[in-house]
JSON list of C-alpha atoms in Angstrom, two decimals:
[
{"chain": "A", "resi": 1, "resn": "MET", "atom": "CA", "xyz": [-40.58, -1.47, 22.75]},
{"chain": "A", "resi": 2, "resn": "SER", "atom": "CA", "xyz": [-41.55, 0.31, 19.54]},
{"chain": "A", "resi": 3, "resn": "SER", "atom": "CA", "xyz": [-38.05, 1.72, 18.96]},
{"chain": "A", "resi": 4, "resn": "PHE", "atom": "CA", "xyz": [-36.72, -1.81, 19.40]},
{"chain": "A", "resi": 5, "resn": "ASN", "atom": "CA", "xyz": [-39.00, -3.05, 16.62]},
{"chain": "A", "resi": 6, "resn": "GLU", "atom": "CA", "xyz": [-38.20, -0.05, 14.44]},
{"chain": "A", "resi": 7, "resn": "LYS", "atom": "CA", "xyz": [-34.48, -0.51, 14.91]},
{"chain": "A", "resi": 8, "resn": "PHE", "atom": "CA", "xyz": [-34.40, -4.16, 13.90]},
{"chain": "A", "resi": 9, "resn": "SER", "atom": "CA", "xyz": [-37.25, -4.36, 11.38]},
{"chain": "A", "resi": 10, "resn": "SER", "atom": "CA", "xyz": [-34.99, -3.24, 8.55]},
{"chain": "A", "resi": 11, "resn": "TYR", "atom": "CA", "xyz": [-32.26, -5.78, 9.37]},
{"chain": "A", "resi": 12, "resn": "THR", "atom": "CA", "xyz": [-31.84, -8.89, 7.29]},
{"chain": "A", "resi": 13, "resn": "MET", "atom": "CA", "xyz": [-31.63, -12.27, 8.95]},
{"chain": "A", "resi": 14, "resn": "SER", "atom": "CA", "xyz": [-27.87, -12.38, 8.45]},
{"chain": "A", "resi": 15, "resn": "GLN", "atom": "CA", "xyz": [-27.50, -8.91, 10.01]},
{"chain": "A", "resi": 16, "resn": "LEU", "atom": "CA", "xyz": [-29.59, -10.00, 12.99]},
{"chain": "A", "resi": 17, "resn": "ASN", "atom": "CA", "xyz": [-27.45, -13.11, 13.44]},
{"chain": "A", "resi": 18, "resn": "GLU", "atom": "CA", "xyz": [-24.34, -10.97, 13.22]},
{"chain": "A", "resi": 19, "resn": "VAL", "atom": "CA", "xyz": [-25.64, -8.69, 15.97]},
{"chain": "A", "resi": 20, "resn": "LEU", "atom": "CA", "xyz": [-26.55, -11.68, 18.12]},
{"chain": "A", "resi": 21, "resn": "GLU", "atom": "CA", "xyz": [-23.05, -13.08, 17.80]},
{"chain": "A", "resi": 22, "resn": "ASP", "atom": "CA", "xyz": [-21.34, -9.81, 18.72]},
{"chain": "A", "resi": 23, "resn": "ASP", "atom": "CA", "xyz": [-22.05, -9.24, 22.42]},
{"chain": "A", "resi": 24, "resn": "GLU", "atom": "CA", "xyz": [-20.38, -5.84, 22.50]},
{"chain": "A", "resi": 25, "resn": "LYS", "atom": "CA", "xyz": [-22.29, -4.55, 19.50]},
{"chain": "A", "resi": 26, "resn": "LEU", "atom": "CA", "xyz": [-25.57, -5.87, 20.90]},
{"chain": "A", "resi": 27, "resn": "SER", "atom": "CA", "xyz": [-24.84, -4.33, 24.29]},
{"chain": "A", "resi": 28, "resn": "ASP", "atom": "CA", "xyz": [-24.05, -0.96, 22.69]},
{"chain": "A", "resi": 29, "resn": "MET", "atom": "CA", "xyz": [-27.27, -1.08, 20.69]},
{"chain": "A", "resi": 30, "resn": "VAL", "atom": "CA", "xyz": [-29.33, -1.89, 23.76]},
{"chain": "A", "resi": 31, "resn": "GLN", "atom": "CA", "xyz": [-27.66, 0.91, 25.76]},
{"chain": "A", "resi": 32, "resn": "ASP", "atom": "CA", "xyz": [-28.49, 3.42, 23.01]},
{"chain": "A", "resi": 33, "resn": "MET", "atom": "CA", "xyz": [-32.20, 2.59, 23.01]},
{"chain": "A", "resi": 34, "resn": "GLU", "atom": "CA", "xyz": [-34.68, 5.11, 24.45]},
{"chain": "A", "resi": 35, "resn": "GLU", "atom": "CA", "xyz": [-36.21, 2.51, 26.73]},
{"chain": "A", "resi": 36, "resn": "MET", "atom": "CA", "xyz": [-32.83, 1.92, 28.33]},
{"chain": "A", "resi": 37, "resn": "HIS", "atom": "CA", "xyz": [-32.40, 5.63, 28.95]},
{"chain": "A", "resi": 38, "resn": "GLY", "atom": "CA", "xyz": [-35.80, 5.66, 30.64]},
{"chain": "A", "resi": 39, "resn": "VAL", "atom": "CA", "xyz": [-34.90, 2.65, 32.76]},
{"chain": "A", "resi": 40, "resn": "GLN", "atom": "CA", "xyz": [-31.58, 4.23, 33.70]},
{"chain": "A", "resi": 41, "resn": "GLN", "atom": "CA", "xyz": [-33.27, 7.48, 34.72]},
{"chain": "A", "resi": 42, "resn": "SER", "atom": "CA", "xyz": [-35.83, 5.54, 36.73]},
{"chain": "A", "resi": 43, "resn": "LYS", "atom": "CA", "xyz": [-33.04, 3.60, 38.42]},
{"chain": "A", "resi": 44, "resn": "GLU", "atom": "CA", "xyz": [-31.19, 6.79, 39.31]},
{"chain": "A", "resi": 45, "resn": "THR", "atom": "CA", "xyz": [-34.36, 8.39, 40.66]},
{"chain": "A", "resi": 46, "resn": "THR", "atom": "CA", "xyz": [-35.06, 5.31, 42.76]},
{"chain": "A", "resi": 47, "resn": "LEU", "atom": "CA", "xyz": [-31.51, 5.30, 44.14]},
{"chain": "A", "resi": 48, "resn": "VAL", "atom": "CA", "xyz": [-31.78, 8.97, 45.12]},
{"chain": "A", "resi": 49, "resn": "SER", "atom": "CA", "xyz": [-35.16, 8.34, 46.74]},
{"chain": "A", "resi": 50, "resn": "ASN", "atom": "CA", "xyz": [-33.84, 5.32, 48.66]},
{"chain": "A", "resi": 51, "resn": "ARG", "atom": "CA", "xyz": [-30.82, 7.30, 49.85]},
{"chain": "A", "resi": 52, "resn": "THR", "atom": "CA", "xyz": [-33.06, 10.12, 51.06]},
{"chain": "A", "resi": 53, "resn": "LEU", "atom": "CA", "xyz": [-35.30, 7.67, 52.93]},
{"chain": "A", "resi": 54, "resn": "ALA", "atom": "CA", "xyz": [-32.27, 5.95, 54.47]},
{"chain": "A", "resi": 55, "resn": "GLU", "atom": "CA", "xyz": [-30.90, 9.30, 55.66]},
{"chain": "A", "resi": 56, "resn": "GLN", "atom": "CA", "xyz": [-34.27, 10.20, 57.17]},
{"chain": "A", "resi": 57, "resn": "ASN", "atom": "CA", "xyz": [-34.38, 6.84, 58.95]},
{"chain": "A", "resi": 58, "resn": "LEU", "atom": "CA", "xyz": [-30.88, 7.38, 60.32]},
{"chain": "A", "resi": 59, "resn": "ASP", "atom": "CA", "xyz": [-31.93, 10.81, 61.58]},
{"chain": "A", "resi": 60, "resn": "LEU", "atom": "CA", "xyz": [-34.79, 9.17, 63.49]},
{"chain": "A", "resi": 61, "resn": "GLN", "atom": "CA", "xyz": [-32.58, 6.44, 64.99]},
{"chain": "A", "resi": 62, "resn": "PRO", "atom": "CA", "xyz": [-31.54, 8.35, 68.15]},
{"chain": "A", "resi": 63, "resn": "ARG", "atom": "CA", "xyz": [-35.15, 9.20, 68.97]},
{"chain": "A", "resi": 64, "resn": "LEU", "atom": "CA", "xyz": [-36.17, 5.58, 68.44]},
{"chain": "A", "resi": 65, "resn": "GLU", "atom": "CA", "xyz": [-33.39, 4.32, 70.72]},
{"chain": "A", "resi": 66, "resn": "GLN", "atom": "CA", "xyz": [-34.31, 6.85, 73.42]},
{"chain": "A", "resi": 67, "resn": "ARG", "atom": "CA", "xyz": [-37.99, 5.90, 73.27]},
{"chain": "A", "resi": 68, "resn": "LYS", "atom": "CA", "xyz": [-37.15, 2.20, 73.42]},
{"chain": "A", "resi": 69, "resn": "GLU", "atom": "CA", "xyz": [-35.07, 2.88, 76.54]},
{"chain": "A", "resi": 70, "resn": "THR", "atom": "CA", "xyz": [-37.93, 4.87, 78.07]},
{"chain": "A", "resi": 71, "resn": "LEU", "atom": "CA", "xyz": [-40.36, 2.05, 77.29]},
{"chain": "A", "resi": 72, "resn": "THR", "atom": "CA", "xyz": [-38.04, -0.52, 78.86]},
{"chain": "A", "resi": 73, "resn": "GLN", "atom": "CA", "xyz": [-37.75, 1.58, 82.01]},
{"chain": "A", "resi": 74, "resn": "ARG", "atom": "CA", "xyz": [-41.50, 2.08, 82.23]},
{"chain": "A", "resi": 75, "resn": "TYR", "atom": "CA", "xyz": [-42.13, -1.61, 81.72]},
{"chain": "A", "resi": 76, "resn": "ALA", "atom": "CA", "xyz": [-39.67, -2.44, 84.52]},
{"chain": "A", "resi": 77, "resn": "ARG", "atom": "CA", "xyz": [-41.43, 0.08, 86.78]},
{"chain": "A", "resi": 78, "resn": "LEU", "atom": "CA", "xyz": [-44.80, -1.44, 85.86]},
{"chain": "A", "resi": 79, "resn": "GLN", "atom": "CA", "xyz": [-43.48, -4.89, 86.73]},
{"chain": "A", "resi": 80, "resn": "GLU", "atom": "CA", "xyz": [-42.25, -3.64, 90.11]},
{"chain": "A", "resi": 81, "resn": "ASN", "atom": "CA", "xyz": [-45.58, -1.96, 90.83]},
{"chain": "A", "resi": 82, "resn": "PHE", "atom": "CA", "xyz": [-47.48, -5.10, 89.84]},
{"chain": "A", "resi": 83, "resn": "GLU", "atom": "CA", "xyz": [-45.34, -7.24, 92.15]},
{"chain": "A", "resi": 84, "resn": "SER", "atom": "CA", "xyz": [-45.86, -4.73, 94.94]},
{"chain": "A", "resi": 85, "resn": "PHE", "atom": "CA", "xyz": [-49.60, -4.80, 94.28]},
{"chain": "A", "resi": 86, "resn": "GLN", "atom": "CA", "xyz": [-49.65, -8.61, 94.36]},
{"chain": "A", "resi": 87, "resn": "LEU", "atom": "CA", "xyz": [-47.77, -8.59, 97.66]},
{"chain": "A", "resi": 88, "resn": "ARG", "atom": "CA", "xyz": [-50.16, -6.08, 99.22]},
{"chain": "A", "resi": 89, "resn": "LYS", "atom": "CA", "xyz": [-53.16, -7.91, 97.85]},
{"chain": "A", "resi": 90, "resn": "SER", "atom": "CA", "xyz": [-52.03, -11.16, 99.43]},
{"chain": "A", "resi": 91, "resn": "THR", "atom": "CA", "xyz": [-51.52, -9.49, 102.83]},
{"chain": "A", "resi": 92, "resn": "VAL", "atom": "CA", "xyz": [-54.96, -7.91, 102.76]}
]
């Protein structure tokens, strides 16, 4: 924020009003500020990181699907065994 203050501290009130009224000029000034460059770099780093994480998640997807299928099969087998147990228990 210090470069922001430094940049505009020398401006007169009329110059500040002129900048405020000119959206393109104001936008250009903001884009040229060091803080904006830092924010842009941070944004790009975050996007790369998110993309990497997404790719890693996609790589794990087949294993997740296979394990979910295995779990479903085992649960069905457990249910069958429990029903068989209940039937045997009632006959005993």
